[in-house]
JSON list of C-alpha atoms in Angstrom, two decimals:
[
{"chain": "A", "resi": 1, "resn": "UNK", "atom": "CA", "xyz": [-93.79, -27.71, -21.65]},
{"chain": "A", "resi": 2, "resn": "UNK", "atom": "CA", "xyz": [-97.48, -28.97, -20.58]},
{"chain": "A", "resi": 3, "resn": "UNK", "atom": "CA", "xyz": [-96.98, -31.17, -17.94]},
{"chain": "A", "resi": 4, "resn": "UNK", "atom": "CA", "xyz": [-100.02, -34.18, -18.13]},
{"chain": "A", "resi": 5, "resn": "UNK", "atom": "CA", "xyz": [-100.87, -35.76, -14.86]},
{"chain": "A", "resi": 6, "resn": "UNK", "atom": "CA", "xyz": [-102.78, -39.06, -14.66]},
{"chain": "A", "resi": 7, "resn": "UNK", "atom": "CA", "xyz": [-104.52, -40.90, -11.40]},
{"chain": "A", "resi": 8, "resn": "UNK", "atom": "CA", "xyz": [-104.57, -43.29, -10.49]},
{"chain": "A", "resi": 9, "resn": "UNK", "atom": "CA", "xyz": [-101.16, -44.52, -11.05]},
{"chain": "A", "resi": 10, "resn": "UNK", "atom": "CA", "xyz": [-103.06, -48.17, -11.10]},
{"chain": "A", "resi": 11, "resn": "UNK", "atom": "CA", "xyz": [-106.12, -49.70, -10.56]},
{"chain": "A", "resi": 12, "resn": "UNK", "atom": "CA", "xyz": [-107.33, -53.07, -9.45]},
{"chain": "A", "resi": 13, "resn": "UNK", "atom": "CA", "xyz": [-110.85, -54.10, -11.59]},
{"chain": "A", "resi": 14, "resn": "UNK", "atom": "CA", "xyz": [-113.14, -56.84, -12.43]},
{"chain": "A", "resi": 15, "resn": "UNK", "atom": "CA", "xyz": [-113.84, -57.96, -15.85]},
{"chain": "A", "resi": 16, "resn": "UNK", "atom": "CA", "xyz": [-117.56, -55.90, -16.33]},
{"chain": "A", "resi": 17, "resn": "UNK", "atom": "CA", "xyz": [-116.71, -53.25, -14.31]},
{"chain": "A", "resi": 18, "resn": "UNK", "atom": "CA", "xyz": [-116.78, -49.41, -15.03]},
{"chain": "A", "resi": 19, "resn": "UNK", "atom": "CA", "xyz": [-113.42, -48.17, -15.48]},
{"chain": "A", "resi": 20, "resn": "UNK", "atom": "CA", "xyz": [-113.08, -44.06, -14.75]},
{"chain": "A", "resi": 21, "resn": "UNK", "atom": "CA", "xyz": [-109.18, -42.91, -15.53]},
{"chain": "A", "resi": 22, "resn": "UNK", "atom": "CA", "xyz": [-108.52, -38.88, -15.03]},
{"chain": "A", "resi": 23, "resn": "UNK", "atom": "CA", "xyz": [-105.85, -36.57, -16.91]},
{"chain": "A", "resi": 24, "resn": "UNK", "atom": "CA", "xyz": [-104.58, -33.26, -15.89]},
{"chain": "A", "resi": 25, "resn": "UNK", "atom": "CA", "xyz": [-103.20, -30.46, -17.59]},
{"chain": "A", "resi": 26, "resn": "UNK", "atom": "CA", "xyz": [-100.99, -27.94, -16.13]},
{"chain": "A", "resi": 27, "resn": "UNK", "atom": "CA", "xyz": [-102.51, -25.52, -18.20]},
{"chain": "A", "resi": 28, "resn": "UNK", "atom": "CA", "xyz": [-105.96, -25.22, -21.00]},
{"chain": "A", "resi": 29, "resn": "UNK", "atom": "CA", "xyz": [-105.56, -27.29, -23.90]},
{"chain": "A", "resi": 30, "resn": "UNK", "atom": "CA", "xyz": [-109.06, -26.89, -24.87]},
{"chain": "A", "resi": 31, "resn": "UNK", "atom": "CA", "xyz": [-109.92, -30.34, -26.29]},
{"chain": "A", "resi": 32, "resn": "UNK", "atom": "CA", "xyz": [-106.40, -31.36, -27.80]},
{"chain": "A", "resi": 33, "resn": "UNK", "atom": "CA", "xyz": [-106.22, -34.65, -25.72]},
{"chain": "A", "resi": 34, "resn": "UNK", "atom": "CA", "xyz": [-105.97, -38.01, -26.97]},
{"chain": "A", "resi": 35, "resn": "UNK", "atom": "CA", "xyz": [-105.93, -41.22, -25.12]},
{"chain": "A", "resi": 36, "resn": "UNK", "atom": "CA", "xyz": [-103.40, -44.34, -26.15]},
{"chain": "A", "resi": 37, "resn": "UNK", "atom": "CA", "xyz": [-104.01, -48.17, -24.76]},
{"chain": "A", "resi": 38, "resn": "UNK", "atom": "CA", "xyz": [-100.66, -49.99, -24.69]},
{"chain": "A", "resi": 39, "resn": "UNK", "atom": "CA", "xyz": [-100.27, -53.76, -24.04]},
{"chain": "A", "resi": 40, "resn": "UNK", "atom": "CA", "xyz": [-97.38, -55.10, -23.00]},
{"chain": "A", "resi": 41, "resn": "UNK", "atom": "CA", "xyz": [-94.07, -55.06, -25.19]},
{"chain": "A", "resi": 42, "resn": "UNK", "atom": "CA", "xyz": [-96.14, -53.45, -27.83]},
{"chain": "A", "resi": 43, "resn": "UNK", "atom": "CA", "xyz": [-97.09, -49.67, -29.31]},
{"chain": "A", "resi": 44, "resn": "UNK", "atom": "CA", "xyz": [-99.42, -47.85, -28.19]},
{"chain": "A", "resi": 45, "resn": "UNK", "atom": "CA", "xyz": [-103.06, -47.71, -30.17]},
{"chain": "A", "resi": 46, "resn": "UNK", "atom": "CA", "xyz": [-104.94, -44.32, -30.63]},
{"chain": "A", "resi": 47, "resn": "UNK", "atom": "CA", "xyz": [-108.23, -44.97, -28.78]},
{"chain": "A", "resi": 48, "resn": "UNK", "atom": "CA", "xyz": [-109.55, -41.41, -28.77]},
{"chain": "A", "resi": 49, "resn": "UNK", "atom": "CA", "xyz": [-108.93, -38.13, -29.82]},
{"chain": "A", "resi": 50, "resn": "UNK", "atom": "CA", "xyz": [-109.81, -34.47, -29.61]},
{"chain": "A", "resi": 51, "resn": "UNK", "atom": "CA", "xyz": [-110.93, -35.58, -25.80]},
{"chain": "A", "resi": 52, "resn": "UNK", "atom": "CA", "xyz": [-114.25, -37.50, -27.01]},
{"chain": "A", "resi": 53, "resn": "UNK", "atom": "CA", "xyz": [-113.87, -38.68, -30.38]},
{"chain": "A", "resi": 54, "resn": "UNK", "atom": "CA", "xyz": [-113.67, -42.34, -30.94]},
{"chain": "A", "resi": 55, "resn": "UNK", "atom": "CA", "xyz": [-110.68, -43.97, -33.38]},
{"chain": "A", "resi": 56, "resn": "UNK", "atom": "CA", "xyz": [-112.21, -45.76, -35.96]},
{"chain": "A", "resi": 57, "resn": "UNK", "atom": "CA", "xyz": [-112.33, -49.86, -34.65]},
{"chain": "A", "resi": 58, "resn": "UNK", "atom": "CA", "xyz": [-112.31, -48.89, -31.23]},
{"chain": "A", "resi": 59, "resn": "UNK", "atom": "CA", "xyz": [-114.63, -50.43, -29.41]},
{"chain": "A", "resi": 60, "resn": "UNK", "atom": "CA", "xyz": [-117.99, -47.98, -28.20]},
{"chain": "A", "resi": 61, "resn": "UNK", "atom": "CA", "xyz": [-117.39, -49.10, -24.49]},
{"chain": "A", "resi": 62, "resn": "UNK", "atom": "CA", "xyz": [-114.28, -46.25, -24.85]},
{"chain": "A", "resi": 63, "resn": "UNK", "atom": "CA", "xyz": [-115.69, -43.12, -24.40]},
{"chain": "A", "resi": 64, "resn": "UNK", "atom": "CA", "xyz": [-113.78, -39.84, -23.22]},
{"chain": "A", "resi": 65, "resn": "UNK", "atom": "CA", "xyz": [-114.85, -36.09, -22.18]},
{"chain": "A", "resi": 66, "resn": "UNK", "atom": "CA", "xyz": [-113.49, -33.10, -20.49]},
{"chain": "A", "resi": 67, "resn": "UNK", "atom": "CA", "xyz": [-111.98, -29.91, -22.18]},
{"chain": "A", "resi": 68, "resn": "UNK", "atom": "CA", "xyz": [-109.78, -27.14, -20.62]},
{"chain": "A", "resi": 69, "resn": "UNK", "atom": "CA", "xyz": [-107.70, -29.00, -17.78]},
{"chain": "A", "resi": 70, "resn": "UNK", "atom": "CA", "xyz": [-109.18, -31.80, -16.60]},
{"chain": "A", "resi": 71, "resn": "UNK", "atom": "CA", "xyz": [-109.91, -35.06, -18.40]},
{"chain": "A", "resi": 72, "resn": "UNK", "atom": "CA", "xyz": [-111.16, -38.51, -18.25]},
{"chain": "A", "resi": 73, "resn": "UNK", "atom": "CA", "xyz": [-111.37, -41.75, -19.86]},
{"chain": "A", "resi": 74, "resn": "UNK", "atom": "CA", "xyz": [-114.00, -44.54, -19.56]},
{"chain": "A", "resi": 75, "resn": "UNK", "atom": "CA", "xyz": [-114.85, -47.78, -20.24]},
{"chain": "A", "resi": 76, "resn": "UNK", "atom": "CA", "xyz": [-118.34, -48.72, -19.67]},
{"chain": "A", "resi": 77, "resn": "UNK", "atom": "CA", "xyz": [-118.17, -52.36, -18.95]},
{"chain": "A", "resi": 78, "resn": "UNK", "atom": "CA", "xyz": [-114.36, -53.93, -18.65]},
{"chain": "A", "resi": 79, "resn": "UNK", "atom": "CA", "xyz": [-113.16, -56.63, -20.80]},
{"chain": "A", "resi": 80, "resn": "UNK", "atom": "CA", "xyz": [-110.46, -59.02, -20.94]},
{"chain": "A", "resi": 81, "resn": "UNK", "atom": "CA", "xyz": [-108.68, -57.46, -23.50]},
{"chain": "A", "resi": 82, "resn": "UNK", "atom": "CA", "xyz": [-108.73, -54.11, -21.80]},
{"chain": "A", "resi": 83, "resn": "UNK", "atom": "CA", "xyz": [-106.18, -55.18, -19.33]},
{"chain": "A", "resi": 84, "resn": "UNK", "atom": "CA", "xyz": [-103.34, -52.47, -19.92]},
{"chain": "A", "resi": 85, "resn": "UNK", "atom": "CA", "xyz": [-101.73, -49.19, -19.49]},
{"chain": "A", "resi": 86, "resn": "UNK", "atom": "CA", "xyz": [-104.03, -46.18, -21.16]},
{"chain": "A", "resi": 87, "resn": "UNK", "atom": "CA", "xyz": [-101.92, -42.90, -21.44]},
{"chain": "A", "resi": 88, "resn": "UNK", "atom": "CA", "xyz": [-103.73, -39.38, -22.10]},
{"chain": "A", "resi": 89, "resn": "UNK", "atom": "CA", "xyz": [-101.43, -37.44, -24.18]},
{"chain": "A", "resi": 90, "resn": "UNK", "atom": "CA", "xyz": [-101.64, -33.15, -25.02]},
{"chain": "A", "resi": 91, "resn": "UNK", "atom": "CA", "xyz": [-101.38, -32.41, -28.98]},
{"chain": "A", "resi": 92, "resn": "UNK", "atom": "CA", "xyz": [-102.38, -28.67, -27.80]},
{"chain": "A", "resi": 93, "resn": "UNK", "atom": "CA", "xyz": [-98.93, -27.22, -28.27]},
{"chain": "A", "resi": 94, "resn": "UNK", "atom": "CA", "xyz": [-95.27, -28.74, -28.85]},
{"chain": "A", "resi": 95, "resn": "UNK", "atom": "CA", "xyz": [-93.49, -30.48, -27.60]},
{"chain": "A", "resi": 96, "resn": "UNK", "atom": "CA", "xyz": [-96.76, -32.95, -27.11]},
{"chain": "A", "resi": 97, "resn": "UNK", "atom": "CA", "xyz": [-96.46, -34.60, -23.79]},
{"chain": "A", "resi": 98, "resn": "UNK", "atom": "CA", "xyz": [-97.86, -37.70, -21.78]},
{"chain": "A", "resi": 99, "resn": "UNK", "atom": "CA", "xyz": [-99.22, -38.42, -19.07]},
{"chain": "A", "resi": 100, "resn": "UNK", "atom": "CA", "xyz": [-97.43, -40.95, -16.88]},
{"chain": "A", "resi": 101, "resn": "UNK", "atom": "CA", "xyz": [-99.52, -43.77, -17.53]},
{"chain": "A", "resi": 102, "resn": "UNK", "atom": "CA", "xyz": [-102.48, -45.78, -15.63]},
{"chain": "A", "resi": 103, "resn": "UNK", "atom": "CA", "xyz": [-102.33, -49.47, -15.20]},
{"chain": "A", "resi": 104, "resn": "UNK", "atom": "CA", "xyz": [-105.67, -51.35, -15.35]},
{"chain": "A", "resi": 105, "resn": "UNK", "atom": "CA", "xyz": [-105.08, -55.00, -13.57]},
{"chain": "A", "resi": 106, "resn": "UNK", "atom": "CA", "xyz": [-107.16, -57.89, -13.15]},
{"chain": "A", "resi": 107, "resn": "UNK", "atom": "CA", "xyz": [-108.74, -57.76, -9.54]},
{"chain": "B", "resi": 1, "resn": "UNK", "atom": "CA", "xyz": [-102.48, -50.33, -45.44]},
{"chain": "B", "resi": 2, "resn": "UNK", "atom": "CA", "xyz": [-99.92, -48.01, -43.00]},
{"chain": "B", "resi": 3, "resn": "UNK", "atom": "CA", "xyz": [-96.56, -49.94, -41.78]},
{"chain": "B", "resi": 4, "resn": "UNK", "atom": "CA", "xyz": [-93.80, -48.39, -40.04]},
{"chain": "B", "resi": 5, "resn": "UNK", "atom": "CA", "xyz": [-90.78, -50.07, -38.85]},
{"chain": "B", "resi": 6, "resn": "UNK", "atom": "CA", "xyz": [-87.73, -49.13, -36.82]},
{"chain": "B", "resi": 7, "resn": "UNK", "atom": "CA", "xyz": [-83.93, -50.19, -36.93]},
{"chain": "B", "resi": 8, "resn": "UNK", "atom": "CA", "xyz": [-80.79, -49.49, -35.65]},
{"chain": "B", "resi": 9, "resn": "UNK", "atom": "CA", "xyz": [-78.20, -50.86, -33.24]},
{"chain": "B", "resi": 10, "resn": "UNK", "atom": "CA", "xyz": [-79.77, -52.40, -30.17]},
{"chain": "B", "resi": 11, "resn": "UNK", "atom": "CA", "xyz": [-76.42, -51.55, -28.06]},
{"chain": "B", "resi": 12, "resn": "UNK", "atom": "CA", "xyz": [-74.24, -48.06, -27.72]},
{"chain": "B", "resi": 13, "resn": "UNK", "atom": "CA", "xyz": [-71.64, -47.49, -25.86]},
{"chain": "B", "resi": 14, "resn": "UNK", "atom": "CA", "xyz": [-71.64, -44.18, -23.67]},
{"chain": "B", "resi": 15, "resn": "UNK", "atom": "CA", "xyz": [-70.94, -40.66, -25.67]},
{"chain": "B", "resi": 16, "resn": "UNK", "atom": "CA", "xyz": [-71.39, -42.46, -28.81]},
{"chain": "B", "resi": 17, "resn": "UNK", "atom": "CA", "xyz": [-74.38, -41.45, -31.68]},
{"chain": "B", "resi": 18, "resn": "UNK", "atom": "CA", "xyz": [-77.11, -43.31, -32.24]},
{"chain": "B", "resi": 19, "resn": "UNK", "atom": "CA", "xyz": [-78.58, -43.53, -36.13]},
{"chain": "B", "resi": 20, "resn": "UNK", "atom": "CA", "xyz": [-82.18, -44.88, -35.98]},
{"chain": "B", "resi": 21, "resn": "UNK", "atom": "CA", "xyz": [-84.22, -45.34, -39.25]},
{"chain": "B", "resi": 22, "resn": "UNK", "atom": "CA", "xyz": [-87.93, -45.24, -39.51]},
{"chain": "B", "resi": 23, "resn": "UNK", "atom": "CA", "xyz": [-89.04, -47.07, -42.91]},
{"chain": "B", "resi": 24, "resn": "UNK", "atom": "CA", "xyz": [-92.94, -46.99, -43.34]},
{"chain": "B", "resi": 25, "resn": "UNK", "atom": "CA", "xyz": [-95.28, -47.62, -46.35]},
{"chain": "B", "resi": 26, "resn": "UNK", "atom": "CA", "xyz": [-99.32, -47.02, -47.11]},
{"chain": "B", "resi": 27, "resn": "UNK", "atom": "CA", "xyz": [-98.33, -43.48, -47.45]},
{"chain": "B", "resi": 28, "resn": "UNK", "atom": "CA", "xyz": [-95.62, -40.92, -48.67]},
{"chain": "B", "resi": 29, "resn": "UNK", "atom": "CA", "xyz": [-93.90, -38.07, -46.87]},
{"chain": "B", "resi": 30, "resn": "UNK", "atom": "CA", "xyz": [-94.26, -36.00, -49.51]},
{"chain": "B", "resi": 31, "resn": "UNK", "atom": "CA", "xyz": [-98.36, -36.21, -49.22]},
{"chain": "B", "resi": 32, "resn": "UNK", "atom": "CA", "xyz": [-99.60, -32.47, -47.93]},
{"chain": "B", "resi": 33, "resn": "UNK", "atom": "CA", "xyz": [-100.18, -32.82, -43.89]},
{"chain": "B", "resi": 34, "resn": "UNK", "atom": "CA", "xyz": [-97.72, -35.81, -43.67]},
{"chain": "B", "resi": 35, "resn": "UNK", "atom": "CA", "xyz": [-95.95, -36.03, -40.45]},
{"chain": "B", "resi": 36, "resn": "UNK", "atom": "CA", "xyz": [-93.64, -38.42, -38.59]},
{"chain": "B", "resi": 37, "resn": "UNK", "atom": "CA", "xyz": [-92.84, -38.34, -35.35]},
{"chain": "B", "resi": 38, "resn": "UNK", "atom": "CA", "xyz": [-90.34, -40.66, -33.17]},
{"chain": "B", "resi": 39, "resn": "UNK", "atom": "CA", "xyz": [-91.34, -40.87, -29.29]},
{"chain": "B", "resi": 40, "resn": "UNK", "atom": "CA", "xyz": [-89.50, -43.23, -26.75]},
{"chain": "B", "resi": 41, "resn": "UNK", "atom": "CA", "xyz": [-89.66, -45.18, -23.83]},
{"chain": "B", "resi": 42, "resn": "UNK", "atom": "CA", "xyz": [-87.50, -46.25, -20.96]},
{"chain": "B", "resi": 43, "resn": "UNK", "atom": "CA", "xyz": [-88.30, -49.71, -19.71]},
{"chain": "B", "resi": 44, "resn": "UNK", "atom": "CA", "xyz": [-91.43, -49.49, -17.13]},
{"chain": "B", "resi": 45, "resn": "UNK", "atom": "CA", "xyz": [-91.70, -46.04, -17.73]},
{"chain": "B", "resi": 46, "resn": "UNK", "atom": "CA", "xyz": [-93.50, -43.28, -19.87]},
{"chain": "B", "resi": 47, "resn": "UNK", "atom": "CA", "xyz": [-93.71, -42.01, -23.56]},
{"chain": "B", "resi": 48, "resn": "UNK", "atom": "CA", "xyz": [-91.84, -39.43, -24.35]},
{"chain": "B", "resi": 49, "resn": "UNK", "atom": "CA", "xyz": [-91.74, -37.36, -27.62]},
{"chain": "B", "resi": 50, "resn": "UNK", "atom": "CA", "xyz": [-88.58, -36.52, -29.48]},
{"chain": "B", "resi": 51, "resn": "UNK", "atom": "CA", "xyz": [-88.62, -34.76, -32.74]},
{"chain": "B", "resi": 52, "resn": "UNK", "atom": "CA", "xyz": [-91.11, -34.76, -35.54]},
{"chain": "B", "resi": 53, "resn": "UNK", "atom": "CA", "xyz": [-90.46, -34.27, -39.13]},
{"chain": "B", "resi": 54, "resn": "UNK", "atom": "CA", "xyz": [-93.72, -32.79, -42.00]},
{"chain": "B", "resi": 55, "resn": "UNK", "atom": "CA", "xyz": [-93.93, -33.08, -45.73]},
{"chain": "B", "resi": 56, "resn": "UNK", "atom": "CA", "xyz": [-92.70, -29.66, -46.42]},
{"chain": "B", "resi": 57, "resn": "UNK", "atom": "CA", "xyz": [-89.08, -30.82, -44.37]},
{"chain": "B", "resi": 58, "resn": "UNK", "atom": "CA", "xyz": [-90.16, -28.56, -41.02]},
{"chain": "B", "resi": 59, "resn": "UNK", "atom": "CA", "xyz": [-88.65, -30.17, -38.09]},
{"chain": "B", "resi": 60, "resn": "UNK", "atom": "CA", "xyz": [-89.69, -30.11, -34.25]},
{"chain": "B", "resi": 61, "resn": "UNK", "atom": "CA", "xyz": [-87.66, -31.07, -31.36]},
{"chain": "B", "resi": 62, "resn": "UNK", "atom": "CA", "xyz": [-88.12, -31.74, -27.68]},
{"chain": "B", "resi": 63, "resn": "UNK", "atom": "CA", "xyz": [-86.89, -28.85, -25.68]},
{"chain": "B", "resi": 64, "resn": "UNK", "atom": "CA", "xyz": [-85.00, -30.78, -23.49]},
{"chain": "B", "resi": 65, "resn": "UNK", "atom": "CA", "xyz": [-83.52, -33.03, -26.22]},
{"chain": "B", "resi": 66, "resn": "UNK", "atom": "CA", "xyz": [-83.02, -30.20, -29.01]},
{"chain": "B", "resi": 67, "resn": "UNK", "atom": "CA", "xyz": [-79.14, -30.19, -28.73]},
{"chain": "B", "resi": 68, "resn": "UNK", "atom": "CA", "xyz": [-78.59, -33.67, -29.17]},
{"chain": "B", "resi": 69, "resn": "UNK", "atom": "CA", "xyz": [-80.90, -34.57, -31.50]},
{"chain": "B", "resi": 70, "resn": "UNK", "atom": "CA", "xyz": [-81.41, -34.22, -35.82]},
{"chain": "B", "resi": 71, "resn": "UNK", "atom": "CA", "xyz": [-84.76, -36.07, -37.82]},
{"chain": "B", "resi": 72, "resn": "UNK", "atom": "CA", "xyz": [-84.34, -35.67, -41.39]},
{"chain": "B", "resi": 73, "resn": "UNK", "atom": "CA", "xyz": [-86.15, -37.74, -43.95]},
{"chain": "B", "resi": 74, "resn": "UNK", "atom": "CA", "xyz": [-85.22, -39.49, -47.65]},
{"chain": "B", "resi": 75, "resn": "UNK", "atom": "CA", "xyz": [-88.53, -39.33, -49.35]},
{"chain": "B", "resi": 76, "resn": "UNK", "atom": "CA", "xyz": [-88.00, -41.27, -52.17]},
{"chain": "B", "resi": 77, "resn": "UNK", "atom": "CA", "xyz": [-87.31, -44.45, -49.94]},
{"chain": "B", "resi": 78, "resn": "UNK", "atom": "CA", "xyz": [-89.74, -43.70, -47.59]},
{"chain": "B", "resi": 79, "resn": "UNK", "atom": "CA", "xyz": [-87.60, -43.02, -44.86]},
{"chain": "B", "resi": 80, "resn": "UNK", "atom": "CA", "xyz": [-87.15, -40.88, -42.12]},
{"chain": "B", "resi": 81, "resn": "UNK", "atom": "CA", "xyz": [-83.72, -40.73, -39.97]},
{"chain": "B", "resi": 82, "resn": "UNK", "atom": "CA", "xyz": [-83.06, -39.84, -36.04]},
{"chain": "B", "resi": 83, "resn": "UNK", "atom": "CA", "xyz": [-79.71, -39.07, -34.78]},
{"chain": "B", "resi": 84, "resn": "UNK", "atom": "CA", "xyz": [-79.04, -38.75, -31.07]},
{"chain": "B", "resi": 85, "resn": "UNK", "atom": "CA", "xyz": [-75.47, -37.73, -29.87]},
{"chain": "B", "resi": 86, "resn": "UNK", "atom": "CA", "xyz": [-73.63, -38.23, -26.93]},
{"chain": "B", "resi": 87, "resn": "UNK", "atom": "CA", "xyz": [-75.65, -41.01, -26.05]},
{"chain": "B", "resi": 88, "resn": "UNK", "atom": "CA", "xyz": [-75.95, -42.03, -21.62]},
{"chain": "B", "resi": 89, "resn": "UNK", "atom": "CA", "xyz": [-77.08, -44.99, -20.09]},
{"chain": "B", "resi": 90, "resn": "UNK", "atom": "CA", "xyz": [-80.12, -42.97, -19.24]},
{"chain": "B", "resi": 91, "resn": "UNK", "atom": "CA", "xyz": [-80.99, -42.98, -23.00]},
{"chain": "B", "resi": 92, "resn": "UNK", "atom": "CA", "xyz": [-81.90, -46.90, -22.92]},
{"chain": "B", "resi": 93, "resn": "UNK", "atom": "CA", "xyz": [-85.36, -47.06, -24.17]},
{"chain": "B", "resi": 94, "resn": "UNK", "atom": "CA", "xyz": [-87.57, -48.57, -26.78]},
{"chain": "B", "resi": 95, "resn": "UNK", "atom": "CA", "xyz": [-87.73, -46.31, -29.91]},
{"chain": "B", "resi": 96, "resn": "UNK", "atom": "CA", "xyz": [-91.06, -46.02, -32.11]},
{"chain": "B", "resi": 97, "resn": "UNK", "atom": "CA", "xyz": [-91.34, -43.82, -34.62]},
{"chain": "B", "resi": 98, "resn": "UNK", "atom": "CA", "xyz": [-95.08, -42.91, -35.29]},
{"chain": "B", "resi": 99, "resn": "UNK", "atom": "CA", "xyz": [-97.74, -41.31, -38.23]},
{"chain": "B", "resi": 100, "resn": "UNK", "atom": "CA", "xyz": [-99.61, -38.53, -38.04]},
{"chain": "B", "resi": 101, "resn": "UNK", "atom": "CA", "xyz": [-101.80, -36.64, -40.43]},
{"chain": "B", "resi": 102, "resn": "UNK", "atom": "CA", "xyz": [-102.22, -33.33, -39.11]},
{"chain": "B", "resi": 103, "resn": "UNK", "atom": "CA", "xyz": [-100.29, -30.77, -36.71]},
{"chain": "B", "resi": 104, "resn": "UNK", "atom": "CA", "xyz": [-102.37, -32.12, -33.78]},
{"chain": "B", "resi": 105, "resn": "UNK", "atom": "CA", "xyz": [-99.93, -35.16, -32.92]},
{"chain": "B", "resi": 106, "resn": "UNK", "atom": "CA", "xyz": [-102.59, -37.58, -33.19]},
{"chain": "B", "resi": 107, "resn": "UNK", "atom": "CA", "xyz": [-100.18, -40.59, -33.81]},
{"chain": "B", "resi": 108, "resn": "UNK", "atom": "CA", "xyz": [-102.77, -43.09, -35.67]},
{"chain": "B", "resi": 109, "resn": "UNK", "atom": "CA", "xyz": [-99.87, -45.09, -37.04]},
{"chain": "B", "resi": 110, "resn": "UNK", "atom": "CA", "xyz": [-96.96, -46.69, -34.57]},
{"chain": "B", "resi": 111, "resn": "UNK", "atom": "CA", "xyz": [-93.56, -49.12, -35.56]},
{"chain": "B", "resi": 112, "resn": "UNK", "atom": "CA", "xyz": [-93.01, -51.77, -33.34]},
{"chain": "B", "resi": 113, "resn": "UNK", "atom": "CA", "xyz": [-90.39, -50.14, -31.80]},
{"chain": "B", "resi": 114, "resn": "UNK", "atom": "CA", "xyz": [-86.66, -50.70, -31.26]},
{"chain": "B", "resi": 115, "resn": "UNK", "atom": "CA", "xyz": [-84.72, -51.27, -27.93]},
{"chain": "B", "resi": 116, "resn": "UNK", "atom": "CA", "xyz": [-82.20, -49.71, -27.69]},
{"chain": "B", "resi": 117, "resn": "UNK", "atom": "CA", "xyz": [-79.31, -50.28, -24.66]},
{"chain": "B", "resi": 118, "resn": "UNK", "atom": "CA", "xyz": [-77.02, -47.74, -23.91]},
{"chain": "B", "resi": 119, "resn": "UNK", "atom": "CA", "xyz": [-73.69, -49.49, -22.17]},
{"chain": "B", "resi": 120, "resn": "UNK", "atom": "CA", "xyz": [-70.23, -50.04, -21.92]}
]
């Protein structure tokens, strides 16, 4: 199995801030990665996939990138309502497998 | 519009089986590229995928989980069905079952998910 490897674990920001989160693949998965934003006691929502395309409603201050192994997600300016756990997830091959999460907290 | 909603027993006793039901409307699992997926989650933990189900009736499983676990899906009620055996404290978790459209496990469509405790 592809193991997925996030950092950080958690992060500390202010509402207007630039938010960088990184994912990790123990091996190429080319540009089958999607990122999932998950609020608490709910499902996750699709924010992007194939590494930099946006879900349709997602707001444009989501953007991702990377191909290969290494990963990340943005947001370009923080919002309230971005306050949550963002998991990058590999549809390269299955079994598809997460990352272990990133927590994004109100400094 | 896409729903998809889980049930089953919220509490198991150890080395029982676990029946979970994923009913969903806005589409049909006999639609070409049709997929459904269930993934869970241990409380403060991470997603993890278990089996996955397509139109045509092929069937994935997690490698780890493969032994224990059977998805199989009743298409004219829009249904799809997960049974875990041989269930361990270590299997309490919230349940979703999940949409997706192509083989790229781009889950677009999630249940609310089910919690499900595994005790005696």
């Amino acid at each position: 199995d592809i193991q997925m490897t996030q950092s950080p674990s958690s992060l500390s920001a202010s509402v207007g801030d630039r938010v960088i989160i990184t994912c990790r693949a123990s091996q190429s998965i080319s540009t089958y990665l999607n990122w999932y934003q998950q609020k608490p006691g709910k499902a996750p929502d699709l924010l992007i996939y194939d590494a930099s395309s946006l879900q349709s409603g997602v707001p444009s201050r989501f953007s991702g990138s990377g191909s290969g192994t290494d990963f990340t997600l943005t947001i370009s300016s923080l919002q309230p309502e971005d306050f949550a756990t963002y998991y990058c997830q590999q549809s390269y091959s299955t079994p598809p497998t997460f990352g272990q999460g990133t927590k994004v907290e109100i400094k | 519009q896409v729903t998809l909603k889980e049930s089953g027993p919220a509490l198991v006793k150890p080395t029982q089986t676990l029946t979970l039901t994923c009913t969903f409307s806005g589409f049909s699992l006999s639609t070409s590229g049709m997929r459904v997926s269930f993934i869970r989650q241990p409380p403060g933990k991470a997603l993890e995928w278990l089996a996955r189900i397509d139109w045509d009736d092929d069937k994935f499983y997690s490698t780890s989980l493969k032994t224990r676990l059977s998805i199989s899906k009743v298409t004219s009620k829009n249904q799809v069905v997960l049974t875990m055996t041989n269930m361990d404290p270590v299997d309490t978790a919230t349940y979703y079952c999940a949409r997706h459209t192509n083989a790229y496990y781009q889950f677009d469509s999630w249940g609310q998910g089910t919690l499900v405790s595994v005790s005696s």
